[in-house]
mmCIF file of C-alpha atoms in Angstrom:
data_model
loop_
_atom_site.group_PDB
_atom_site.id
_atom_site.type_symbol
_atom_site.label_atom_id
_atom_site.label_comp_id
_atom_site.label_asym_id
_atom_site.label_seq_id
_atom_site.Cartn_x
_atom_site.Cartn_y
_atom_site.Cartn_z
ATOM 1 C CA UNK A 14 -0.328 -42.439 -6.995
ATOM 2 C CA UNK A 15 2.371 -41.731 -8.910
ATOM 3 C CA UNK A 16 0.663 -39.717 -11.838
ATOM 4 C CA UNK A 17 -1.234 -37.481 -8.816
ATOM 5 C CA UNK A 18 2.601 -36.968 -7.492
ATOM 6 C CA UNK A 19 3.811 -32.940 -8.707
ATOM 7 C CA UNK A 20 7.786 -32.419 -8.913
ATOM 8 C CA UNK A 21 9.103 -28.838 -7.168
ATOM 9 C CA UNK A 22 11.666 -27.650 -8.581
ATOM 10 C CA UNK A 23 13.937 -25.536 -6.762
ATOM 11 C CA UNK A 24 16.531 -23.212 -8.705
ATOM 12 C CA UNK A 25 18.335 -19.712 -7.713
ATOM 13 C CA UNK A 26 15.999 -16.513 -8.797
ATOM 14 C CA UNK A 27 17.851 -15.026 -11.889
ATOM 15 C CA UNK A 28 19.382 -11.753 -11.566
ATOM 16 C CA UNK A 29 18.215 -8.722 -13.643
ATOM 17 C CA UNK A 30 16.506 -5.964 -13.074
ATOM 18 C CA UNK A 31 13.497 -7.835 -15.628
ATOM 19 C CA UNK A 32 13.213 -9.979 -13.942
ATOM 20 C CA UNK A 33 12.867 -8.603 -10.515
ATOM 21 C CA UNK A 34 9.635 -6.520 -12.277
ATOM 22 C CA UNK A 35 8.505 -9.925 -13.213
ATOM 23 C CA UNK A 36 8.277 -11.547 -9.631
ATOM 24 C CA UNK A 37 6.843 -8.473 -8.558
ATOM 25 C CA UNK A 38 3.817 -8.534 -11.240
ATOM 26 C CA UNK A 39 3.993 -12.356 -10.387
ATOM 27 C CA UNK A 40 4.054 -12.319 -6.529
ATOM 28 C CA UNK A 41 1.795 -9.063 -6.294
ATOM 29 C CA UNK A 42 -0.780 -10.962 -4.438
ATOM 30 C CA UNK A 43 1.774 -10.542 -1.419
ATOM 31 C CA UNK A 44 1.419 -7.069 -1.805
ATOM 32 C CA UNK A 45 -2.183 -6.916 0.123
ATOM 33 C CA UNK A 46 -0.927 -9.340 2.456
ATOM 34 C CA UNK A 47 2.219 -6.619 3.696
ATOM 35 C CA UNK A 48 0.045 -3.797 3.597
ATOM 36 C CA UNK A 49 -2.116 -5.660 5.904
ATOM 37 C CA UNK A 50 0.173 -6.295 8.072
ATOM 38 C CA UNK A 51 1.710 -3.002 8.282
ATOM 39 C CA UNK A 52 -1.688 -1.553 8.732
ATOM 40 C CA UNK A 53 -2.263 -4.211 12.319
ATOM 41 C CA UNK A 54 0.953 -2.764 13.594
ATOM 42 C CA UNK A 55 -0.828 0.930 13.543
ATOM 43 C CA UNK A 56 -2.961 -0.382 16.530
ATOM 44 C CA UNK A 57 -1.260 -3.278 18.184
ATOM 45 C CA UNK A 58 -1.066 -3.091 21.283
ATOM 46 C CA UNK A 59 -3.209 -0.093 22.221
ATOM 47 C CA UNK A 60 -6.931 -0.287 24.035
ATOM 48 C CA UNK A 61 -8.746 0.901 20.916
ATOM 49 C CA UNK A 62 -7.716 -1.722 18.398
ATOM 50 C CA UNK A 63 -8.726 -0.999 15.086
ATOM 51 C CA UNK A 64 -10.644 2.423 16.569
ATOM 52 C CA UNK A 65 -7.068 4.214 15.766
ATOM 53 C CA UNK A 66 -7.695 3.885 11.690
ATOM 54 C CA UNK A 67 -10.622 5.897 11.276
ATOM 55 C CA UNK A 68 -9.501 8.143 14.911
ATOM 56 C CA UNK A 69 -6.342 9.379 12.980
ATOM 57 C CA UNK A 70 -7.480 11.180 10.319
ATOM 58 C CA UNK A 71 -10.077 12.626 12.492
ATOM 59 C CA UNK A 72 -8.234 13.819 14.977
ATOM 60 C CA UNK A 73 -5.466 15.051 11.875
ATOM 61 C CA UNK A 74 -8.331 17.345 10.287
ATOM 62 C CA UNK A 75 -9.616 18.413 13.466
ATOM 63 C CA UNK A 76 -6.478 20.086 14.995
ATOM 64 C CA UNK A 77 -5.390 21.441 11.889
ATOM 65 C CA UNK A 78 -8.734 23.120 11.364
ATOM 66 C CA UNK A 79 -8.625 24.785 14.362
ATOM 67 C CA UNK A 80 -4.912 25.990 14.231
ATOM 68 C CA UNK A 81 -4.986 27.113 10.346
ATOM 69 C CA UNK A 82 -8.619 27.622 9.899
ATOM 70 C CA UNK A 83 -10.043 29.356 13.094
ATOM 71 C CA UNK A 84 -7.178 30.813 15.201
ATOM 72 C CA UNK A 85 -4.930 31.971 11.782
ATOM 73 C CA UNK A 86 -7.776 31.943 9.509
ATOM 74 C CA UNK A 87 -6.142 30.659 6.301
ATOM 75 C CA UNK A 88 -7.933 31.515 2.695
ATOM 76 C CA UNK A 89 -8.941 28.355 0.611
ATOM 77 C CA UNK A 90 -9.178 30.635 -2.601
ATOM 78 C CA UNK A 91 -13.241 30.480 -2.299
ATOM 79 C CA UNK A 92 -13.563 26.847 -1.334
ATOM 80 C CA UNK A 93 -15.028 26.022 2.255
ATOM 81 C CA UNK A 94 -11.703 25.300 4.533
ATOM 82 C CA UNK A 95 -12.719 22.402 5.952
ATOM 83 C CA UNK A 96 -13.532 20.815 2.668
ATOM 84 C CA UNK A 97 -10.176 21.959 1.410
ATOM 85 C CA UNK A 98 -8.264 20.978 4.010
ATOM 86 C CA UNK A 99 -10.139 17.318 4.149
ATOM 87 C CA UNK A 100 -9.367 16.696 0.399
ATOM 88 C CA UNK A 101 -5.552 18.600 0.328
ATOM 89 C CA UNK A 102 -4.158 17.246 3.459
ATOM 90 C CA UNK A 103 -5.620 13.323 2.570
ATOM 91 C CA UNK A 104 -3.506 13.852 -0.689
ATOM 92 C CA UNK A 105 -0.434 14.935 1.163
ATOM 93 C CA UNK A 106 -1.255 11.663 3.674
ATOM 94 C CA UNK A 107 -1.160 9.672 0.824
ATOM 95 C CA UNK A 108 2.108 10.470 0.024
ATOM 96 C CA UNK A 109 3.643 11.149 3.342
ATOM 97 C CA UNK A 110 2.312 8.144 4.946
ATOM 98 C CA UNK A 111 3.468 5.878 1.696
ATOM 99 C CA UNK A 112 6.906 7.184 2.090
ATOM 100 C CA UNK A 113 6.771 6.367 5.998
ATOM 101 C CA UNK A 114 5.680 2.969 6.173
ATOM 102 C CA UNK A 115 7.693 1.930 2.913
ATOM 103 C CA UNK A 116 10.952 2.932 4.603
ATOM 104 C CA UNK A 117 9.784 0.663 7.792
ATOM 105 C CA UNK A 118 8.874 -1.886 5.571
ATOM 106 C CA UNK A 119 12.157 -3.966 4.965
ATOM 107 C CA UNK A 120 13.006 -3.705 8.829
ATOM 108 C CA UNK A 121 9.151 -4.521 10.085
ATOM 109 C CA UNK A 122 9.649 -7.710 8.356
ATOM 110 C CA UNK A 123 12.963 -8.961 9.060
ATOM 111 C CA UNK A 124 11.250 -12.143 10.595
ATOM 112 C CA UNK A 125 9.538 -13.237 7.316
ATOM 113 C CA UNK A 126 12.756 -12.321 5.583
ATOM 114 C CA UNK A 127 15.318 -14.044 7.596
ATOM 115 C CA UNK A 128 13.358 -17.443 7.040
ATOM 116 C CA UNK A 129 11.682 -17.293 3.565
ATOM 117 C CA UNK A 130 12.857 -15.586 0.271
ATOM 118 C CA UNK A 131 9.789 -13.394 -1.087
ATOM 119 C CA UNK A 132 10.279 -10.210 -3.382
ATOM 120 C CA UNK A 133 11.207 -7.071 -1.762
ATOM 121 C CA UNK A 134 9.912 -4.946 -3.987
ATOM 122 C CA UNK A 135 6.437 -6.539 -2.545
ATOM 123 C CA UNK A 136 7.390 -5.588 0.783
ATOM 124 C CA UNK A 137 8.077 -1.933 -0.157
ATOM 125 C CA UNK A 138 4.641 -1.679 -2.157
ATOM 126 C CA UNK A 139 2.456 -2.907 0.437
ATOM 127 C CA UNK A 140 3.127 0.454 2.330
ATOM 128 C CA UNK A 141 0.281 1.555 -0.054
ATOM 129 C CA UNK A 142 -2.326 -0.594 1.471
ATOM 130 C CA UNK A 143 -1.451 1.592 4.690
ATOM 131 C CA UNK A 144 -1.613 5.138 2.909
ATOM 132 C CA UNK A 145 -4.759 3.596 0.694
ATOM 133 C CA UNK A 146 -6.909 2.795 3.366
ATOM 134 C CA UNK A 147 -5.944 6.088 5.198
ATOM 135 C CA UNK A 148 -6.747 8.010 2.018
ATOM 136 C CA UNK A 149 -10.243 6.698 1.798
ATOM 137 C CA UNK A 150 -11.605 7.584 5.340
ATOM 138 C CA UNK A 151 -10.787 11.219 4.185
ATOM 139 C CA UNK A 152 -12.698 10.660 1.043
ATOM 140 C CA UNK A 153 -15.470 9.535 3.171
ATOM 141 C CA UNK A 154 -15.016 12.289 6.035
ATOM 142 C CA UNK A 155 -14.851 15.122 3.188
ATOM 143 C CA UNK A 156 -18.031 12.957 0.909
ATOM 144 C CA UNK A 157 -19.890 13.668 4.233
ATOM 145 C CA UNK A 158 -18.830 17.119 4.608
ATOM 146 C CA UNK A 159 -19.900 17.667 0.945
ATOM 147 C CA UNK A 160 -23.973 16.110 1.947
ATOM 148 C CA UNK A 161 -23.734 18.837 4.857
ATOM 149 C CA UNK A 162 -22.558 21.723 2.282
ATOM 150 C CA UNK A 163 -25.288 20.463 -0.380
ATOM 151 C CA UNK A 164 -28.144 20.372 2.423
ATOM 152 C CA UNK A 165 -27.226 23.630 4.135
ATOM 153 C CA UNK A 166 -26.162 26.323 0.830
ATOM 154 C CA UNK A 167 -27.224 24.057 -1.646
ATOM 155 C CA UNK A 168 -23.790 23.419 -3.364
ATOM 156 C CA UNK A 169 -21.063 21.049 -3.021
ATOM 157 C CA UNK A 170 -18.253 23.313 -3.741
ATOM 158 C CA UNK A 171 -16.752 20.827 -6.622
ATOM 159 C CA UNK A 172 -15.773 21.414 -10.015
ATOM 160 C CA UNK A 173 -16.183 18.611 -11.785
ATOM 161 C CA UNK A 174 -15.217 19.249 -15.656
ATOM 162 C CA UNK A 175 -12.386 18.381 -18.531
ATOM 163 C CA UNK A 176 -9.583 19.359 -15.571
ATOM 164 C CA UNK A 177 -11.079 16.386 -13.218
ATOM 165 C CA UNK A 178 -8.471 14.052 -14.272
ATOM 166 C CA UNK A 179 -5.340 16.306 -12.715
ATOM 167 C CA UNK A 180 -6.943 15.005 -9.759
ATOM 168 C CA UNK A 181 -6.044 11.574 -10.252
ATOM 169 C CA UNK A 182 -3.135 12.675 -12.045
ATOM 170 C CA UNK A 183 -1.903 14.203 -8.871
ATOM 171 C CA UNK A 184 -2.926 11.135 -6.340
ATOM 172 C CA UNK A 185 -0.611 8.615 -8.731
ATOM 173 C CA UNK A 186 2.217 11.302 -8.424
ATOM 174 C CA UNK A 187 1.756 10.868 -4.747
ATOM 175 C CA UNK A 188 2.249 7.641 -4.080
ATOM 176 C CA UNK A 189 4.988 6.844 -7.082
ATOM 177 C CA UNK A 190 6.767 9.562 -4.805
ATOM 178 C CA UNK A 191 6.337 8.034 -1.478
ATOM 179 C CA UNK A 192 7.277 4.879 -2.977
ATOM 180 C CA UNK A 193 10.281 6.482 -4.745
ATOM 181 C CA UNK A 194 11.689 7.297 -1.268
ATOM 182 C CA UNK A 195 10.890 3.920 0.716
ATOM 183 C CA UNK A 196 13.049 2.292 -2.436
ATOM 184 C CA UNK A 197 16.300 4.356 -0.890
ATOM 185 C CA UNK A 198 14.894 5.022 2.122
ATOM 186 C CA UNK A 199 14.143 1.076 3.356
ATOM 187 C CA UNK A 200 17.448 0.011 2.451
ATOM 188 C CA UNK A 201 19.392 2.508 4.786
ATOM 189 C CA UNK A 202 16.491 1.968 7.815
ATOM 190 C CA UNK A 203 17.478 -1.793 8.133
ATOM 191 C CA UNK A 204 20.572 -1.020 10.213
ATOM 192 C CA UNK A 205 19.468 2.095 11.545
ATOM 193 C CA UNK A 206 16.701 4.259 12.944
ATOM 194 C CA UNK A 207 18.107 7.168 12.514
ATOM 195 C CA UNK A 208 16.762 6.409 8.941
ATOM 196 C CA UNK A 209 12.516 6.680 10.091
ATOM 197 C CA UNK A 210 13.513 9.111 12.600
ATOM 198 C CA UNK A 211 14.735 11.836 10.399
ATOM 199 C CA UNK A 212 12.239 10.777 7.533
ATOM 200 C CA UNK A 213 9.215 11.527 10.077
ATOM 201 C CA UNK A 214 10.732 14.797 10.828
ATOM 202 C CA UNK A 215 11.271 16.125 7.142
ATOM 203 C CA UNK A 216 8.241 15.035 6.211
ATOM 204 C CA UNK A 217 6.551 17.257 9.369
ATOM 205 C CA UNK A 218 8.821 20.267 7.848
ATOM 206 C CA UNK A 219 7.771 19.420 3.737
ATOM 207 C CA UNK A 220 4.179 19.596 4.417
ATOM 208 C CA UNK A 221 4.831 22.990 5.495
ATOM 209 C CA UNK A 222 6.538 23.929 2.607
ATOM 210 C CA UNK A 223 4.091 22.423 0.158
ATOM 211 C CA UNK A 224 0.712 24.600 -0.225
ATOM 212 C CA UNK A 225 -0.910 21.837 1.561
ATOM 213 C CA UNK A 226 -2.819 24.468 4.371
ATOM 214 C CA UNK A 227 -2.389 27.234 2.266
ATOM 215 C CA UNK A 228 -3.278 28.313 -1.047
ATOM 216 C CA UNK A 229 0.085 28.850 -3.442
ATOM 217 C CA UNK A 230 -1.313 32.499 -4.045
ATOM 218 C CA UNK A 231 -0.416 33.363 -0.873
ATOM 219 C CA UNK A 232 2.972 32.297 -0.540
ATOM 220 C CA UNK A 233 5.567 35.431 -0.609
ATOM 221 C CA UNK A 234 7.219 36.510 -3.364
ATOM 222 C CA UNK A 235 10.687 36.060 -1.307
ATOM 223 C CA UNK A 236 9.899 32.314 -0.609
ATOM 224 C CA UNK A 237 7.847 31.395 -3.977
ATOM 225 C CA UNK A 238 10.761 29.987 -5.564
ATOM 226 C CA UNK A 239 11.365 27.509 -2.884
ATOM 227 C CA UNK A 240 7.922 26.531 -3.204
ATOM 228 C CA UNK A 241 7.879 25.855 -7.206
ATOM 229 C CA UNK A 242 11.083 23.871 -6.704
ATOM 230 C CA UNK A 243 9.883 21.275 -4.012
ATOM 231 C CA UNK A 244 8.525 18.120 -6.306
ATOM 232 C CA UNK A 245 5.270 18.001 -3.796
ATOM 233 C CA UNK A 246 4.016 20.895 -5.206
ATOM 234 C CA UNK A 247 2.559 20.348 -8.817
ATOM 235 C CA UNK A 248 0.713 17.124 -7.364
ATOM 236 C CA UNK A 249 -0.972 19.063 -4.397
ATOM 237 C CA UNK A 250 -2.063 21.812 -7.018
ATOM 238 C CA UNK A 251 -3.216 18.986 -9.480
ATOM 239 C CA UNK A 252 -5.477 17.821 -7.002
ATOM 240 C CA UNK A 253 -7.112 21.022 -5.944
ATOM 241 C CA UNK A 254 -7.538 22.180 -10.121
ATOM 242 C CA UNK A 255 -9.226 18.620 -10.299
ATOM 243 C CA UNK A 256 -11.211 18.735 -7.793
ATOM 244 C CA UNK A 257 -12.078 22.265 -6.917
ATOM 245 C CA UNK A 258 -10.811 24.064 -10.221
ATOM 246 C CA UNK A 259 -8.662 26.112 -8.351
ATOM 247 C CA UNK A 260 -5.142 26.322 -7.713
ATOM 248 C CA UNK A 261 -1.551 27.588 -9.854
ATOM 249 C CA UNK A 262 -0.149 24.701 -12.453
ATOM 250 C CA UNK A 263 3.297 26.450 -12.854
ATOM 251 C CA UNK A 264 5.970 24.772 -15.435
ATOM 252 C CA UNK A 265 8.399 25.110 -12.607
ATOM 253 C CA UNK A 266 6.640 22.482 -10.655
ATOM 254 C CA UNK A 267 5.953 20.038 -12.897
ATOM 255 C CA UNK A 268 9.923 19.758 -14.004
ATOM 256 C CA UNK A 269 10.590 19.642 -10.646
ATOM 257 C CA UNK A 270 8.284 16.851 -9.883
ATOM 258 C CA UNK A 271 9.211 14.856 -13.434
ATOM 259 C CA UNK A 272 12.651 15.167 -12.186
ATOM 260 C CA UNK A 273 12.146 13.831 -8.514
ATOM 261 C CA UNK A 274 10.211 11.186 -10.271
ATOM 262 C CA UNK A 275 12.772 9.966 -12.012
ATOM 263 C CA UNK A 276 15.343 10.186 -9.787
ATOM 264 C CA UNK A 277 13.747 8.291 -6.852
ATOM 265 C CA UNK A 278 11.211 5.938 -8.640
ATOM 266 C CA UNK A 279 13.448 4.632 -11.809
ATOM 267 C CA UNK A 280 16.757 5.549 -9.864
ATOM 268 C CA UNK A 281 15.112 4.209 -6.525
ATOM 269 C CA UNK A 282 14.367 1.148 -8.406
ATOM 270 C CA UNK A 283 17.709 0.800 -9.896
ATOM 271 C CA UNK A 284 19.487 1.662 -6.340
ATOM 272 C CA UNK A 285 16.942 -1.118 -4.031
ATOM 273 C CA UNK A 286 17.271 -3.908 -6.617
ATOM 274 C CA UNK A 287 20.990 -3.524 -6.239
ATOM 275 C CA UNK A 288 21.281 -3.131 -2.431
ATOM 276 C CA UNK A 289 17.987 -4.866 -1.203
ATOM 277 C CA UNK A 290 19.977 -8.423 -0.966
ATOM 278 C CA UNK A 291 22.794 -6.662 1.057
ATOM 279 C CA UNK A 292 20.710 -5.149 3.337
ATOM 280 C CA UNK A 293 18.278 -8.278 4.025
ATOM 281 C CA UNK A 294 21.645 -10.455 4.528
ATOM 282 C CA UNK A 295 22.576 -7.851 7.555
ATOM 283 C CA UNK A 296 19.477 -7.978 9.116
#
């Protein structure tokens, strides 16, 4: 009996920001389980259940199609619109809804974190279970609109070629971004709501600003320089040269986006590992 017997060993987590990116790459397991988690809240308690994750994104396409498609008749520079809109607005989801649910994150789970100690950064990461699984019903909604385009004009309207991997390129910028914010973001929205409230706002007004509905061509001189300056930009543009080979790839963007990226992911990650104890303690 005795040698069967194992000896826990409890001791105080060491500080460091190291070792914080240890227990993360330790823990990550717990990063499915989060993002699961958040992703049940999406539908609890509503009469459809689990009918809301695939509903969303329809519904999402389908109103914007008939607002910037048919009644104001947006150009996709060549590219069907309702391909382009099903492949450019999931890539803005995946960012905007990674950015959402990571600054809900810390609050949603105040339960688990009052009675158990379990890395934060976990908490923060499994918003990108939510945007993940969001992302790939559009891939599926615009694979199937790509079948209907390939059995009715005999083309899929894709450019595969030595640009594809901006594509990918652009999806990672996407959700280091969204992640980047919940990092600040999370810590602030566990006293108040304010915090989610304003964040769901902005990101209504950003996606306007980014060429997310609308092709950067045909943004106005007078306005263009707001455009190249917002860090959503190069990603979004990434995607569509990946994808469709169209698009601008302007310097401007990309130094704005390098710089965003630094500030919020490495300085986000700096800022949460310093406040995240502070913040769960006041919960």
């Amino acid at each position: 009996m005795a040698d069967d017997a194992q000896l826990l060993v409890l001791r105080p987590r060491r500080a460091g920001t190291l070792e914080r990116l240890r227990e993360l790459r330790n823990r990550r397991g717990l990063i499915p389980f989060f993002g699961r988690d958040m992703l049940e809240r999406r539908y609890a308690r509503t009469l459809l259940g689990w009918v809301w994750i695939p509903l969303r994104p329809v519904l999402d396409i389908s109103t914007q199609l008939f607002l910037f498609g048919g009644v104001l008749s947006l150009s996709s520079e060549g590219v069907p619109y309702l391909l382009y809109l099903i492949v450019v607005l999931g890539a803005w989801r995946l960012f905007a809804t990674t950015a959402y649910w990571a600054t809900r994150s810390l609050e949603m789970n105040r339960t688990v974190l009052k009675r158990a100690y379990v890395p934060r950064l976990a908490i923060v990461c499994g918003s990108i279970i939510v945007s993940g699984v969001d992302y790939l019903i559009y891939l599926a909604i615009g694979v199937i609109a790509v079948v209907v385009y390939l059995l009715s004009d005999g083309t899929s309207h894709l450019a595969f070629g030595p640009e594809t991997p901006l594509l990918f390129a652009g999806l990672a910028c996407l959700i280091l971004s969204g992640v980047g914010i919940g990092l600040v973001t999370s810590v602030y929205a566990t006293h108040v709501r304010d915090v989610r409230f304003t964040l769901g706002y902005a990101l209504g007004f950003w996606q306007y600003i980014t060429p997310v509905v609308y092709p950067l061509s045909q943004v106005p001189d007078s306005l263009r320089a707001i455009t190249l300056v917002n860090p959503m930009t190069a990603p979004i543009e990434m995607v569509k040269r990946g994808l469709f080979g169209v698009g601008e790839l302007p310097a401007e963007a990309f130094i704005s986006t390098g710089v965003f990226l630094v500030l919020f992911l490495v300085g986000g990650v700096l800022f949460f590992l310093r406040s995240e104890s502070m913040a769960v303690d006041n919960l």
